[in-house]
mmCIF file of N, CA and C in Angstrom:
data_model
loop_
_atom_site.group_PDB
_atom_site.id
_atom_site.type_symbol
_atom_site.label_atom_id
_atom_site.label_comp_id
_atom_site.label_asym_id
_atom_site.label_seq_id
_atom_site.Cartn_x
_atom_site.Cartn_y
_atom_site.Cartn_z
ATOM 1 N N MET A 29 19.930 -10.765 93.522
ATOM 2 C CA MET A 29 19.347 -11.908 92.853
ATOM 3 C C MET A 29 19.405 -11.676 91.343
ATOM 4 N N SER A 30 19.880 -12.643 90.628
ATOM 5 C CA SER A 30 20.032 -12.495 89.182
ATOM 6 C C SER A 30 18.698 -12.719 88.472
ATOM 7 N N THR A 31 18.698 -12.358 87.218
ATOM 8 C CA THR A 31 17.490 -12.544 86.405
ATOM 9 C C THR A 31 17.146 -14.026 86.297
ATOM 10 N N TYR A 32 18.155 -14.851 86.150
ATOM 11 C CA TYR A 32 17.931 -16.294 86.057
ATOM 12 C C TYR A 32 17.239 -16.823 87.304
ATOM 13 N N ASP A 33 17.722 -16.434 88.466
ATOM 14 C CA ASP A 33 17.128 -16.897 89.714
ATOM 15 C C ASP A 33 15.682 -16.407 89.867
ATOM 16 N N THR A 34 15.434 -15.186 89.450
ATOM 17 C CA THR A 34 14.082 -14.638 89.526
ATOM 18 C C THR A 34 13.128 -15.403 88.618
ATOM 19 N N LEU A 35 13.546 -15.631 87.382
ATOM 20 C CA LEU A 35 12.694 -16.371 86.444
ATOM 21 C C LEU A 35 12.504 -17.822 86.876
ATOM 22 N N ARG A 36 13.542 -18.413 87.432
ATOM 23 C CA ARG A 36 13.418 -19.793 87.893
ATOM 24 C C ARG A 36 12.452 -19.890 89.070
ATOM 25 N N HIS A 37 12.514 -18.954 89.977
ATOM 26 C CA HIS A 37 11.578 -18.935 91.101
ATOM 27 C C HIS A 37 10.147 -18.774 90.601
ATOM 28 N N PHE A 38 9.948 -17.880 89.641
ATOM 29 C CA PHE A 38 8.614 -17.688 89.063
ATOM 30 C C PHE A 38 8.111 -18.962 88.398
ATOM 31 N N ALA A 39 8.975 -19.618 87.626
ATOM 32 C CA ALA A 39 8.580 -20.834 86.920
ATOM 33 C C ALA A 39 8.297 -21.976 87.893
ATOM 34 N N ASP A 40 9.023 -22.037 88.989
ATOM 35 C CA ASP A 40 8.841 -23.112 89.957
ATOM 36 C C ASP A 40 7.601 -22.927 90.820
ATOM 37 N N SER A 41 7.089 -21.742 90.910
ATOM 38 C CA SER A 41 5.971 -21.511 91.822
ATOM 39 C C SER A 41 4.726 -21.040 91.084
ATOM 40 N N TYR A 42 4.713 -19.792 90.681
ATOM 41 C CA TYR A 42 3.501 -19.205 90.132
ATOM 42 C C TYR A 42 3.155 -19.742 88.739
ATOM 43 N N ALA A 43 4.136 -19.868 87.893
ATOM 44 C CA ALA A 43 3.869 -20.359 86.542
ATOM 45 C C ALA A 43 3.341 -21.791 86.576
ATOM 46 N N LEU A 44 3.880 -22.604 87.460
ATOM 47 C CA LEU A 44 3.400 -23.976 87.578
ATOM 48 C C LEU A 44 1.953 -24.000 88.045
ATOM 49 N N ALA A 45 1.620 -23.177 89.003
ATOM 50 C CA ALA A 45 0.240 -23.110 89.491
ATOM 51 C C ALA A 45 -0.701 -22.620 88.395
ATOM 52 N N ILE A 46 -0.273 -21.656 87.603
ATOM 53 C CA ILE A 46 -1.100 -21.142 86.506
ATOM 54 C C ILE A 46 -1.301 -22.218 85.440
ATOM 55 N N MET A 47 -0.232 -22.934 85.092
ATOM 56 C CA MET A 47 -0.349 -23.986 84.074
ATOM 57 C C MET A 47 -1.261 -25.118 84.539
ATOM 58 N N VAL A 48 -1.170 -25.505 85.798
ATOM 59 C CA VAL A 48 -2.048 -26.552 86.326
ATOM 60 C C VAL A 48 -3.496 -26.072 86.321
ATOM 61 N N SER A 49 -3.725 -24.825 86.685
ATOM 62 C CA SER A 49 -5.079 -24.273 86.686
ATOM 63 C C SER A 49 -5.676 -24.250 85.282
ATOM 64 N N VAL A 50 -4.895 -23.811 84.311
ATOM 65 C CA VAL A 50 -5.366 -23.788 82.924
ATOM 66 C C VAL A 50 -5.647 -25.205 82.433
ATOM 67 N N PHE A 51 -4.795 -26.150 82.770
ATOM 68 C CA PHE A 51 -5.000 -27.540 82.366
ATOM 69 C C PHE A 51 -6.303 -28.093 82.926
ATOM 70 N N VAL A 52 -6.567 -27.848 84.202
ATOM 71 C CA VAL A 52 -7.796 -28.346 84.831
ATOM 72 C C VAL A 52 -9.026 -27.709 84.187
ATOM 73 N N VAL A 53 -8.962 -26.411 83.948
ATOM 74 C CA VAL A 53 -10.105 -25.728 83.322
ATOM 75 C C VAL A 53 -10.358 -26.276 81.921
ATOM 76 N N LEU A 54 -9.311 -26.472 81.141
ATOM 77 C CA LEU A 54 -9.487 -26.993 79.787
ATOM 78 C C LEU A 54 -9.977 -28.437 79.781
ATOM 79 N N CYS A 55 -9.591 -29.223 80.770
ATOM 80 C CA CYS A 55 -10.076 -30.602 80.859
ATOM 81 C C CYS A 55 -11.552 -30.657 81.250
ATOM 82 N N LEU A 56 -11.991 -29.729 82.070
ATOM 83 C CA LEU A 56 -13.379 -29.728 82.529
ATOM 84 C C LEU A 56 -14.315 -28.954 81.606
ATOM 85 N N TRP A 57 -13.790 -28.167 80.694
ATOM 86 C CA TRP A 57 -14.604 -27.317 79.820
ATOM 87 C C TRP A 57 -15.663 -28.102 79.044
ATOM 88 N N PRO A 58 -15.390 -29.256 78.438
ATOM 89 C CA PRO A 58 -16.435 -29.964 77.688
ATOM 90 C C PRO A 58 -17.555 -30.519 78.565
ATOM 91 N N PHE A 59 -17.343 -30.611 79.862
ATOM 92 C CA PHE A 59 -18.333 -31.208 80.753
ATOM 93 C C PHE A 59 -19.229 -30.177 81.430
ATOM 94 N N ARG A 60 -19.123 -28.906 81.044
ATOM 95 C CA ARG A 60 -19.980 -27.891 81.644
ATOM 96 C C ARG A 60 -21.418 -28.107 81.192
ATOM 97 N N PRO A 61 -22.400 -27.684 81.989
ATOM 98 C CA PRO A 61 -23.803 -27.959 81.670
ATOM 99 C C PRO A 61 -24.268 -27.403 80.325
ATOM 100 N N GLY A 62 -23.790 -26.261 79.894
ATOM 101 C CA GLY A 62 -24.263 -25.660 78.652
ATOM 102 C C GLY A 62 -23.623 -26.224 77.399
ATOM 103 N N ALA A 63 -22.743 -27.191 77.521
ATOM 104 C CA ALA A 63 -22.009 -27.703 76.366
ATOM 105 C C ALA A 63 -22.647 -28.930 75.734
ATOM 106 N N ARG A 64 -23.746 -29.396 76.263
ATOM 107 C CA ARG A 64 -24.357 -30.630 75.750
ATOM 108 C C ARG A 64 -24.716 -30.520 74.269
ATOM 109 N N ALA A 65 -25.336 -29.424 73.865
ATOM 110 C CA ALA A 65 -25.739 -29.270 72.466
ATOM 111 C C ALA A 65 -24.518 -29.175 71.549
ATOM 112 N N ASP A 66 -23.506 -28.440 71.960
ATOM 113 C CA ASP A 66 -22.289 -28.321 71.146
ATOM 114 C C ASP A 66 -21.578 -29.659 71.016
ATOM 115 N N ASN A 67 -21.511 -30.426 72.093
ATOM 116 C CA ASN A 67 -20.861 -31.740 72.051
ATOM 117 C C ASN A 67 -21.629 -32.705 71.147
ATOM 118 N N HIS A 68 -22.941 -32.664 71.221
ATOM 119 C CA HIS A 68 -23.762 -33.545 70.372
ATOM 120 C C HIS A 68 -23.580 -33.178 68.901
ATOM 121 N N LYS A 69 -23.561 -31.880 68.598
ATOM 122 C CA LYS A 69 -23.370 -31.437 67.222
ATOM 123 C C LYS A 69 -21.998 -31.859 66.701
ATOM 124 N N ALA A 70 -20.954 -31.703 67.515
ATOM 125 C CA ALA A 70 -19.604 -32.083 67.099
ATOM 126 C C ALA A 70 -19.476 -33.590 66.903
ATOM 127 N N ALA A 71 -20.157 -34.364 67.739
ATOM 128 C CA ALA A 71 -20.072 -35.822 67.638
ATOM 129 C C ALA A 71 -20.759 -36.342 66.378
ATOM 130 N N ASN A 72 -21.807 -35.663 65.927
ATOM 131 C CA ASN A 72 -22.558 -36.124 64.757
ATOM 132 C C ASN A 72 -22.175 -35.408 63.471
ATOM 133 N N MET A 73 -21.225 -34.485 63.531
ATOM 134 C CA MET A 73 -20.833 -33.715 62.360
ATOM 135 C C MET A 73 -20.243 -34.598 61.259
ATOM 136 N N ILE A 74 -19.580 -35.676 61.619
ATOM 137 C CA ILE A 74 -18.947 -36.532 60.614
ATOM 138 C C ILE A 74 -19.953 -37.310 59.781
ATOM 139 N N PHE A 75 -21.190 -37.376 60.250
ATOM 140 C CA PHE A 75 -22.214 -38.135 59.546
ATOM 141 C C PHE A 75 -23.059 -37.260 58.616
ATOM 142 N N GLU A 76 -22.869 -35.952 58.634
ATOM 143 C CA GLU A 76 -23.650 -35.067 57.784
ATOM 144 C C GLU A 76 -23.274 -35.256 56.325
ATOM 145 N N GLY A 77 -24.281 -35.263 55.454
ATOM 146 C CA GLY A 77 -24.026 -35.348 54.026
ATOM 147 C C GLY A 77 -23.805 -36.755 53.509
ATOM 148 N N GLN A 78 -23.934 -37.753 54.352
ATOM 149 C CA GLN A 78 -23.767 -39.135 53.911
ATOM 150 C C GLN A 78 -25.140 -39.783 53.764
ATOM 151 N N ASP A 79 -25.295 -40.555 52.697
ATOM 152 C CA ASP A 79 -26.538 -41.291 52.506
ATOM 153 C C ASP A 79 -26.424 -42.621 53.232
ATOM 154 N N ASP A 80 -27.458 -42.972 53.963
ATOM 155 C CA ASP A 80 -27.437 -44.238 54.698
ATOM 156 C C ASP A 80 -27.641 -45.408 53.727
ATOM 157 N N GLY A 81 -26.777 -46.381 53.782
ATOM 158 C CA GLY A 81 -26.924 -47.599 53.009
ATOM 159 C C GLY A 81 -26.452 -47.509 51.579
ATOM 160 N N GLU A 82 -25.919 -46.432 51.160
ATOM 161 C CA GLU A 82 -25.479 -46.326 49.777
ATOM 162 C C GLU A 82 -23.981 -46.174 49.678
#
């Protein structure tokens, strides 16, 4: 078996499964229970330092 065939088999099976797993974890990361405070801080960060009505 050549190096190309070995790498292609790896990319078609294990690498694809790893990439899908990482994608799912990164998509669900902001929705974890402990992230509420960090998400709220990030959402309101753009309003810091601005005077209301001026």
